CSV table of C-alpha atoms in Angstrom, one decimal:
chain,number,residue,atom,x,y,z
A,1,MET,CA,-0.2,0.1,0.0
A,2,ASP,CA,1.4,3.4,-0.9
A,3,THR,CA,-0.7,6.5,0.4
A,4,ARG,CA,1.9,9.1,-1.2
A,5,PRO,CA,-0.2,11.3,-3.9
A,6,ILE,CA,-0.1,11.4,-7.4
A,7,GLY,CA,1.4,14.4,-9.0
A,8,VAL,CA,0.1,15.9,-12.3
A,9,PHE,CA,0.6,18.9,-14.4
A,10,ASP,CA,-0.6,20.3,-17.6
A,11,SER,CA,0.3,23.8,-19.2
A,12,GLY,CA,-3.3,24.9,-18.1
A,13,LEU,CA,-6.8,23.7,-17.7
A,14,GLY,CA,-6.5,20.7,-20.2
A,15,GLY,CA,-4.8,18.4,-17.7
A,16,LEU,CA,-8.1,18.0,-15.7
A,17,THR,CA,-9.6,15.8,-18.6
A,18,ALA,CA,-6.7,13.3,-17.5
A,19,LEU,CA,-7.2,14.0,-13.6
A,20,ARG,CA,-11.0,13.3,-14.1
A,21,GLU,CA,-10.6,10.2,-15.3
A,22,LEU,CA,-7.7,9.4,-12.8
A,23,SER,CA,-10.3,10.2,-10.4
A,24,ARG,CA,-13.1,8.2,-11.9
A,25,LEU,CA,-10.4,4.7,-11.8
A,26,LEU,CA,-9.1,5.3,-8.6
A,27,PRO,CA,-11.2,7.3,-6.1
A,28,GLY,CA,-9.0,6.6,-3.3
A,29,GLU,CA,-6.2,8.4,-4.5
A,30,ASP,CA,-4.9,11.3,-3.5
A,31,ILE,CA,-3.9,14.1,-6.6
A,32,ILE,CA,-2.0,17.0,-6.8
A,33,TYR,CA,-2.5,19.5,-9.9
A,34,PHE,CA,-0.5,22.5,-11.2
A,35,GLY,CA,-1.6,24.4,-14.0
A,36,ASP,CA,0.9,26.4,-15.5
A,37,THR,CA,-1.5,29.0,-16.4
A,38,GLY,CA,0.9,32.1,-16.4
A,39,ARG,CA,2.3,30.7,-19.4
A,40,VAL,CA,-0.2,29.2,-21.0
A,41,PRO,CA,-0.2,27.7,-24.1
A,42,TYR,CA,3.2,25.6,-24.8
A,43,GLY,CA,2.3,24.7,-27.8
A,44,GLY,CA,4.2,27.1,-30.0
A,45,ARG,CA,7.3,27.3,-27.6
A,46,SER,CA,10.8,26.2,-28.6
A,47,ARG,CA,12.2,23.1,-27.2
A,48,GLU,CA,15.0,24.4,-25.1
A,49,THR,CA,11.8,26.2,-23.3
A,50,LEU,CA,9.3,23.8,-23.2
A,51,ILE,CA,12.1,21.9,-21.3
A,52,ARG,CA,13.0,24.7,-18.9
A,53,TYR,CA,9.3,24.8,-18.1
A,54,ALA,CA,8.4,21.3,-18.0
A,55,ARG,CA,11.7,20.9,-15.3
A,56,GLN,CA,10.2,23.8,-13.2
A,57,ASP,CA,6.7,22.2,-13.0
A,58,VAL,CA,8.3,18.8,-11.7
A,59,ALA,CA,10.4,20.3,-9.1
A,60,PHE,CA,7.4,22.3,-8.2
A,61,LEU,CA,5.5,19.0,-8.0
A,62,ARG,CA,8.3,17.2,-6.4
A,63,THR,CA,7.9,19.5,-3.3
A,64,PHE,CA,5.5,17.2,-2.3
A,65,ASP,CA,6.4,13.2,-1.7
A,66,LEU,CA,5.0,11.8,-4.4
A,67,LYS,CA,5.0,8.3,-6.0
A,68,GLY,CA,4.7,9.4,-9.9
A,69,ILE,CA,3.8,12.2,-11.9
A,70,VAL,CA,1.6,12.3,-14.9
A,71,VAL,CA,2.8,14.8,-18.0
A,72,ALA,CA,-0.7,15.6,-18.8
A,73,CYS,CA,0.4,17.7,-21.4
A,74,GLY,CA,0.3,16.3,-25.1
A,75,THR,CA,3.5,19.2,-26.1
A,76,VAL,CA,5.6,18.2,-23.1
A,77,SER,CA,5.2,14.4,-23.5
A,78,THR,CA,6.1,14.8,-26.7
A,79,THR,CA,9.1,17.2,-26.7
A,80,ALA,CA,10.5,16.8,-22.9
A,81,LEU,CA,9.6,13.2,-21.4
A,82,ASP,CA,12.6,11.7,-21.9
A,83,VAL,CA,14.8,14.4,-20.3
A,84,LEU,CA,12.0,14.4,-17.5
A,85,THR,CA,12.4,10.4,-17.3
A,86,ALA,CA,16.0,10.4,-17.0
A,87,GLU,CA,16.3,13.1,-14.4
A,88,ASN,CA,13.7,11.8,-11.9
A,89,ASP,CA,13.7,8.7,-9.9
A,90,ILE,CA,9.7,8.2,-9.7
A,91,PRO,CA,7.8,7.0,-12.0
A,92,ILE,CA,6.5,9.7,-15.3
A,93,TRP,CA,4.1,9.0,-17.4
A,94,GLY,CA,3.1,10.7,-20.8
A,95,VAL,CA,0.2,10.4,-23.1
A,96,VAL,CA,1.9,9.5,-26.3
A,97,GLU,CA,2.6,5.7,-25.8
A,98,PRO,CA,-1.1,4.7,-24.4
A,99,ALA,CA,-2.9,7.1,-27.2
A,100,SER,CA,-0.6,5.3,-30.1
A,101,ASP,CA,-1.2,2.1,-28.5
A,102,ALA,CA,-5.7,3.0,-28.4
A,103,ALA,CA,-5.2,4.4,-32.0
A,104,VAL,CA,-3.9,1.6,-33.5
A,105,GLN,CA,-6.5,-0.7,-32.2
A,106,ALA,CA,-9.2,1.3,-32.9
A,107,THR,CA,-8.4,2.0,-36.4
A,108,ARG,CA,-10.0,-0.5,-39.5
A,109,ASN,CA,-8.2,1.2,-42.1
A,110,GLY,CA,-5.1,1.7,-41.1
A,111,LYS,CA,-5.6,5.5,-41.3
A,112,ILE,CA,-5.1,7.8,-38.4
A,113,GLY,CA,-5.6,11.6,-37.7
A,114,LEU,CA,-3.8,13.2,-35.2
A,115,ILE,CA,-4.4,16.7,-34.3
A,116,GLY,CA,-2.6,18.8,-31.6
A,117,THR,CA,-0.1,21.8,-30.8
A,118,GLN,CA,2.9,23.0,-33.0
A,119,ALA,CA,5.2,21.4,-30.9
A,120,SER,CA,3.5,18.2,-31.1
A,121,ILE,CA,3.0,17.6,-34.2
A,122,ARG,CA,6.6,18.7,-35.0
A,123,SER,CA,8.2,16.2,-32.9
A,124,GLY,CA,7.0,13.2,-35.1
A,125,ALA,CA,6.6,11.4,-31.2
A,126,TYR,CA,3.0,9.8,-31.9
A,127,GLU,CA,4.1,8.8,-35.8
A,128,ARG,CA,7.1,6.8,-34.4
A,129,ARG,CA,5.0,5.4,-31.7
A,130,ILE,CA,2.4,4.3,-34.2
A,131,ALA,CA,5.2,3.2,-37.2
A,132,SER,CA,6.4,0.5,-34.3
A,133,LEU,CA,3.3,-1.2,-33.6
A,134,ARG,CA,1.8,-0.9,-37.1
A,135,PRO,CA,4.5,-0.1,-40.1
A,136,ASP,CA,1.6,0.0,-42.5
A,137,ALA,CA,-0.4,2.4,-40.9
A,138,GLN,CA,-0.6,5.8,-41.9
A,139,VAL,CA,-0.9,9.1,-39.8
A,140,PHE,CA,-2.2,12.1,-41.2
A,141,ALA,CA,-1.5,14.9,-38.8
A,142,ALA,CA,-2.4,18.8,-38.5
A,143,ALA,CA,-1.7,21.5,-35.8
A,144,CYS,CA,-4.2,23.0,-34.3
A,145,PRO,CA,-3.1,26.6,-32.2
A,146,LEU,CA,-6.3,28.1,-31.7
A,147,PHE,CA,-8.0,25.1,-30.1
A,148,VAL,CA,-5.9,25.7,-26.3
A,149,PRO,CA,-6.9,29.5,-26.2
A,150,LEU,CA,-10.5,28.4,-27.3
A,151,VAL,CA,-10.8,25.8,-24.6
A,152,GLU,CA,-8.9,28.4,-21.8
A,153,ASN,CA,-11.7,30.8,-22.6
A,154,GLY,CA,-14.4,28.5,-22.2
A,155,ARG,CA,-15.6,28.4,-26.2
A,156,PHE,CA,-15.8,25.1,-26.7
A,157,ARG,CA,-19.4,24.0,-26.5
A,158,PRO,CA,-21.9,23.4,-30.0
A,159,GLY,CA,-23.1,26.1,-31.4
A,160,ASP,CA,-20.2,28.1,-30.6
A,161,LEU,CA,-20.0,29.8,-33.6
A,162,VAL,CA,-16.1,30.7,-33.4
A,163,ALA,CA,-15.5,27.0,-32.1
A,164,GLU,CA,-17.1,25.1,-35.3
A,165,THR,CA,-15.7,27.7,-37.7
A,166,VAL,CA,-12.0,27.1,-36.8
A,167,ALA,CA,-12.7,23.1,-36.2
A,168,ALA,CA,-14.0,23.1,-39.6
A,169,GLU,CA,-11.0,24.7,-41.4
A,170,TYR,CA,-8.6,22.6,-39.4
A,171,LEU,CA,-10.4,19.0,-39.3
A,172,GLN,CA,-11.8,19.2,-43.1
A,173,PRO,CA,-8.5,18.1,-45.2
A,174,LEU,CA,-8.1,15.2,-42.3
A,175,LYS,CA,-12.1,14.0,-42.9
A,176,ALA,CA,-10.9,14.2,-46.7
A,177,ASP,CA,-8.1,12.2,-46.4
A,178,GLY,CA,-10.5,8.8,-45.0
A,179,ILE,CA,-9.2,8.6,-41.6
A,180,ASP,CA,-11.4,6.4,-39.7
A,181,THR,CA,-9.1,7.2,-36.2
A,182,LEU,CA,-8.3,10.5,-34.7
A,183,MET,CA,-6.1,11.0,-31.6
A,184,LEU,CA,-7.0,14.3,-29.5
A,185,GLY,CA,-3.6,14.8,-29.3
A,186,CYS,CA,-3.9,17.5,-26.2
A,187,THR,CA,-5.7,16.6,-23.3
A,188,HIS,CA,-7.5,20.3,-23.8
A,189,TYR,CA,-9.4,18.6,-26.9
A,190,PRO,CA,-11.6,16.7,-25.3
A,191,LEU,CA,-13.6,19.9,-24.0
A,192,LEU,CA,-14.0,20.1,-28.2
A,193,LYS,CA,-15.0,16.6,-28.7
A,194,ARG,CA,-18.9,17.2,-29.5
A,195,VAL,CA,-17.6,20.3,-31.8
A,196,ILE,CA,-14.6,17.8,-33.3
A,197,GLY,CA,-17.5,15.1,-33.5
A,198,GLY,CA,-19.7,16.9,-35.4
A,199,VAL,CA,-17.4,17.6,-38.2
A,200,MET,CA,-15.7,14.1,-38.5
A,201,GLY,CA,-19.0,12.2,-38.5
A,202,PRO,CA,-20.5,9.3,-36.4
A,203,ASP,CA,-17.8,6.7,-38.4
A,204,VAL,CA,-14.5,8.4,-37.0
A,205,THR,CA,-13.3,7.1,-33.5
A,206,LEU,CA,-11.9,9.4,-31.2
A,207,VAL,CA,-8.9,9.0,-29.0
A,208,ASP,CA,-8.6,11.1,-25.9
A,209,VAL,CA,-4.9,11.0,-24.6
A,210,GLY,CA,-5.7,12.1,-21.1
A,211,GLU,CA,-8.1,9.1,-21.0
A,212,GLN,CA,-5.9,6.7,-22.1
A,213,CYS,CA,-3.1,8.1,-20.2
A,214,ALA,CA,-5.0,7.8,-17.1
A,215,ARG,CA,-6.0,3.9,-17.8
A,216,ARG,CA,-2.7,3.4,-18.3
A,217,VAL,CA,-1.3,4.7,-14.8
A,218,ALA,CA,-4.0,3.1,-12.9
A,219,GLY,CA,-3.0,-0.1,-14.2
A,220,THR,CA,0.7,0.8,-13.6
A,221,LEU,CA,0.3,1.2,-10.1
A,222,ARG,CA,-2.1,-1.9,-9.6
A,223,GLU,CA,0.4,-4.1,-11.2
A,224,ARG,CA,3.0,-2.6,-8.5
A,225,GLY,CA,0.9,-2.7,-5.7
A,226,SER,CA,1.0,1.1,-5.5
A,227,LEU,CA,-2.6,1.9,-4.6
A,228,THR,CA,-3.9,3.2,-1.1
A,229,GLY,CA,-6.0,1.0,1.0
A,230,PRO,CA,-9.9,-0.1,0.3
A,231,GLY,CA,-12.5,2.3,1.9
A,232,ARG,CA,-10.4,5.5,1.3
A,233,THR,CA,-11.5,8.7,-0.8
A,234,GLY,CA,-8.8,10.6,-1.9
A,235,ARG,CA,-8.3,14.2,-1.8
A,236,CYS,CA,-7.3,16.8,-5.2
A,237,ARG,CA,-5.3,19.7,-4.1
A,238,PHE,CA,-5.0,22.5,-6.8
A,239,PHE,CA,-2.2,24.8,-7.8
A,240,VAL,CA,-1.8,27.3,-10.6
A,241,SER,CA,0.8,30.2,-11.8
A,242,ASP,CA,-1.5,32.9,-12.2
A,243,SER,CA,-4.6,34.3,-11.0
A,244,VAL,CA,-6.7,31.9,-9.0
A,245,GLU,CA,-10.1,34.0,-10.7
A,246,GLY,CA,-12.1,31.9,-12.7
A,247,PHE,CA,-10.4,28.5,-11.8
A,248,SER,CA,-13.2,27.1,-10.0
A,249,GLY,CA,-15.9,27.3,-12.4
A,250,LEU,CA,-14.2,26.3,-15.3
A,251,ALA,CA,-12.5,23.9,-13.9
A,252,SER,CA,-15.9,22.3,-12.7
A,253,ILE,CA,-16.5,22.2,-16.5
A,254,PHE,CA,-13.4,20.4,-16.9
A,255,LEU,CA,-14.1,17.9,-14.0
A,256,GLN,CA,-17.9,17.6,-14.8
A,257,ARG,CA,-18.4,18.0,-10.8
A,258,ASP,CA,-18.5,21.1,-8.4
A,259,VAL,CA,-14.5,22.3,-7.3
A,260,THR,CA,-15.1,23.6,-3.9
A,261,GLU,CA,-11.2,22.9,-2.5
A,262,ASP,CA,-9.0,26.2,-2.6
A,263,VAL,CA,-6.8,26.9,-5.6
A,264,GLU,CA,-3.3,28.5,-4.4
A,265,LYS,CA,-1.1,30.4,-6.7
A,266,VAL,CA,2.5,29.5,-7.2
A,267,ASP,CA,5.6,31.4,-8.8
A,268,ILE,CA,6.8,28.7,-10.6
A,269,TRP,CA,9.9,30.7,-11.3
A,270,ASN,CA,11.2,29.9,-7.9
A,271,TYR,CA,11.7,26.3,-9.0
């Protein structure tokens, strides 16, 4: 039995989609979430900057005694996971491998779409993983840089003209490519799932990278006997690097529950 909490971080609020699934699968676990809201979005940053930010995010989380850290950020997972794993002596989980594995299992025609931030698409990380599992698969990738700011500003519901217009422009080329599976390669994107699904149609399977990562983490901790004991109710703590104003309201939408916990601001530059 291991009662230490699990750390989760993202560039903003998107990682809460992974936290939601993690809490559903492991209701007895304590989770500490850090959202780098002062520097969101990460997607257009250089690799050097992303590594610096990721190291600071991990350094803050490691002020707590954790049993592992979930990199609930597609951008960091594709560009800095290897560095974080090498520099830390606790498990570090990213979203690329579990999501790629799920996409390969889901596809029927071998045509897989991928949407993500510019940095994620530039890295080629998802393509490499998919090629190692199914060499004949084709991956059609598209950067969607406006999706993160749309989500962070609450513009993700069906009927939102801006969200639907942007989604149609990004996704129509992928639809024309004949994909049958689409990887939502950023943990912000599940909030746009109904908008994205409306463009792609019912025959395209959407793979939520945060959800798949949470399943992988839950399975690994169970196998290692690293979960808390039965009958325990886990708690969440929330930290951000910018104003706490408005966090609870938007986070409640991401988590599909009322966020009543305190939210604390962190000066991430101190780490």
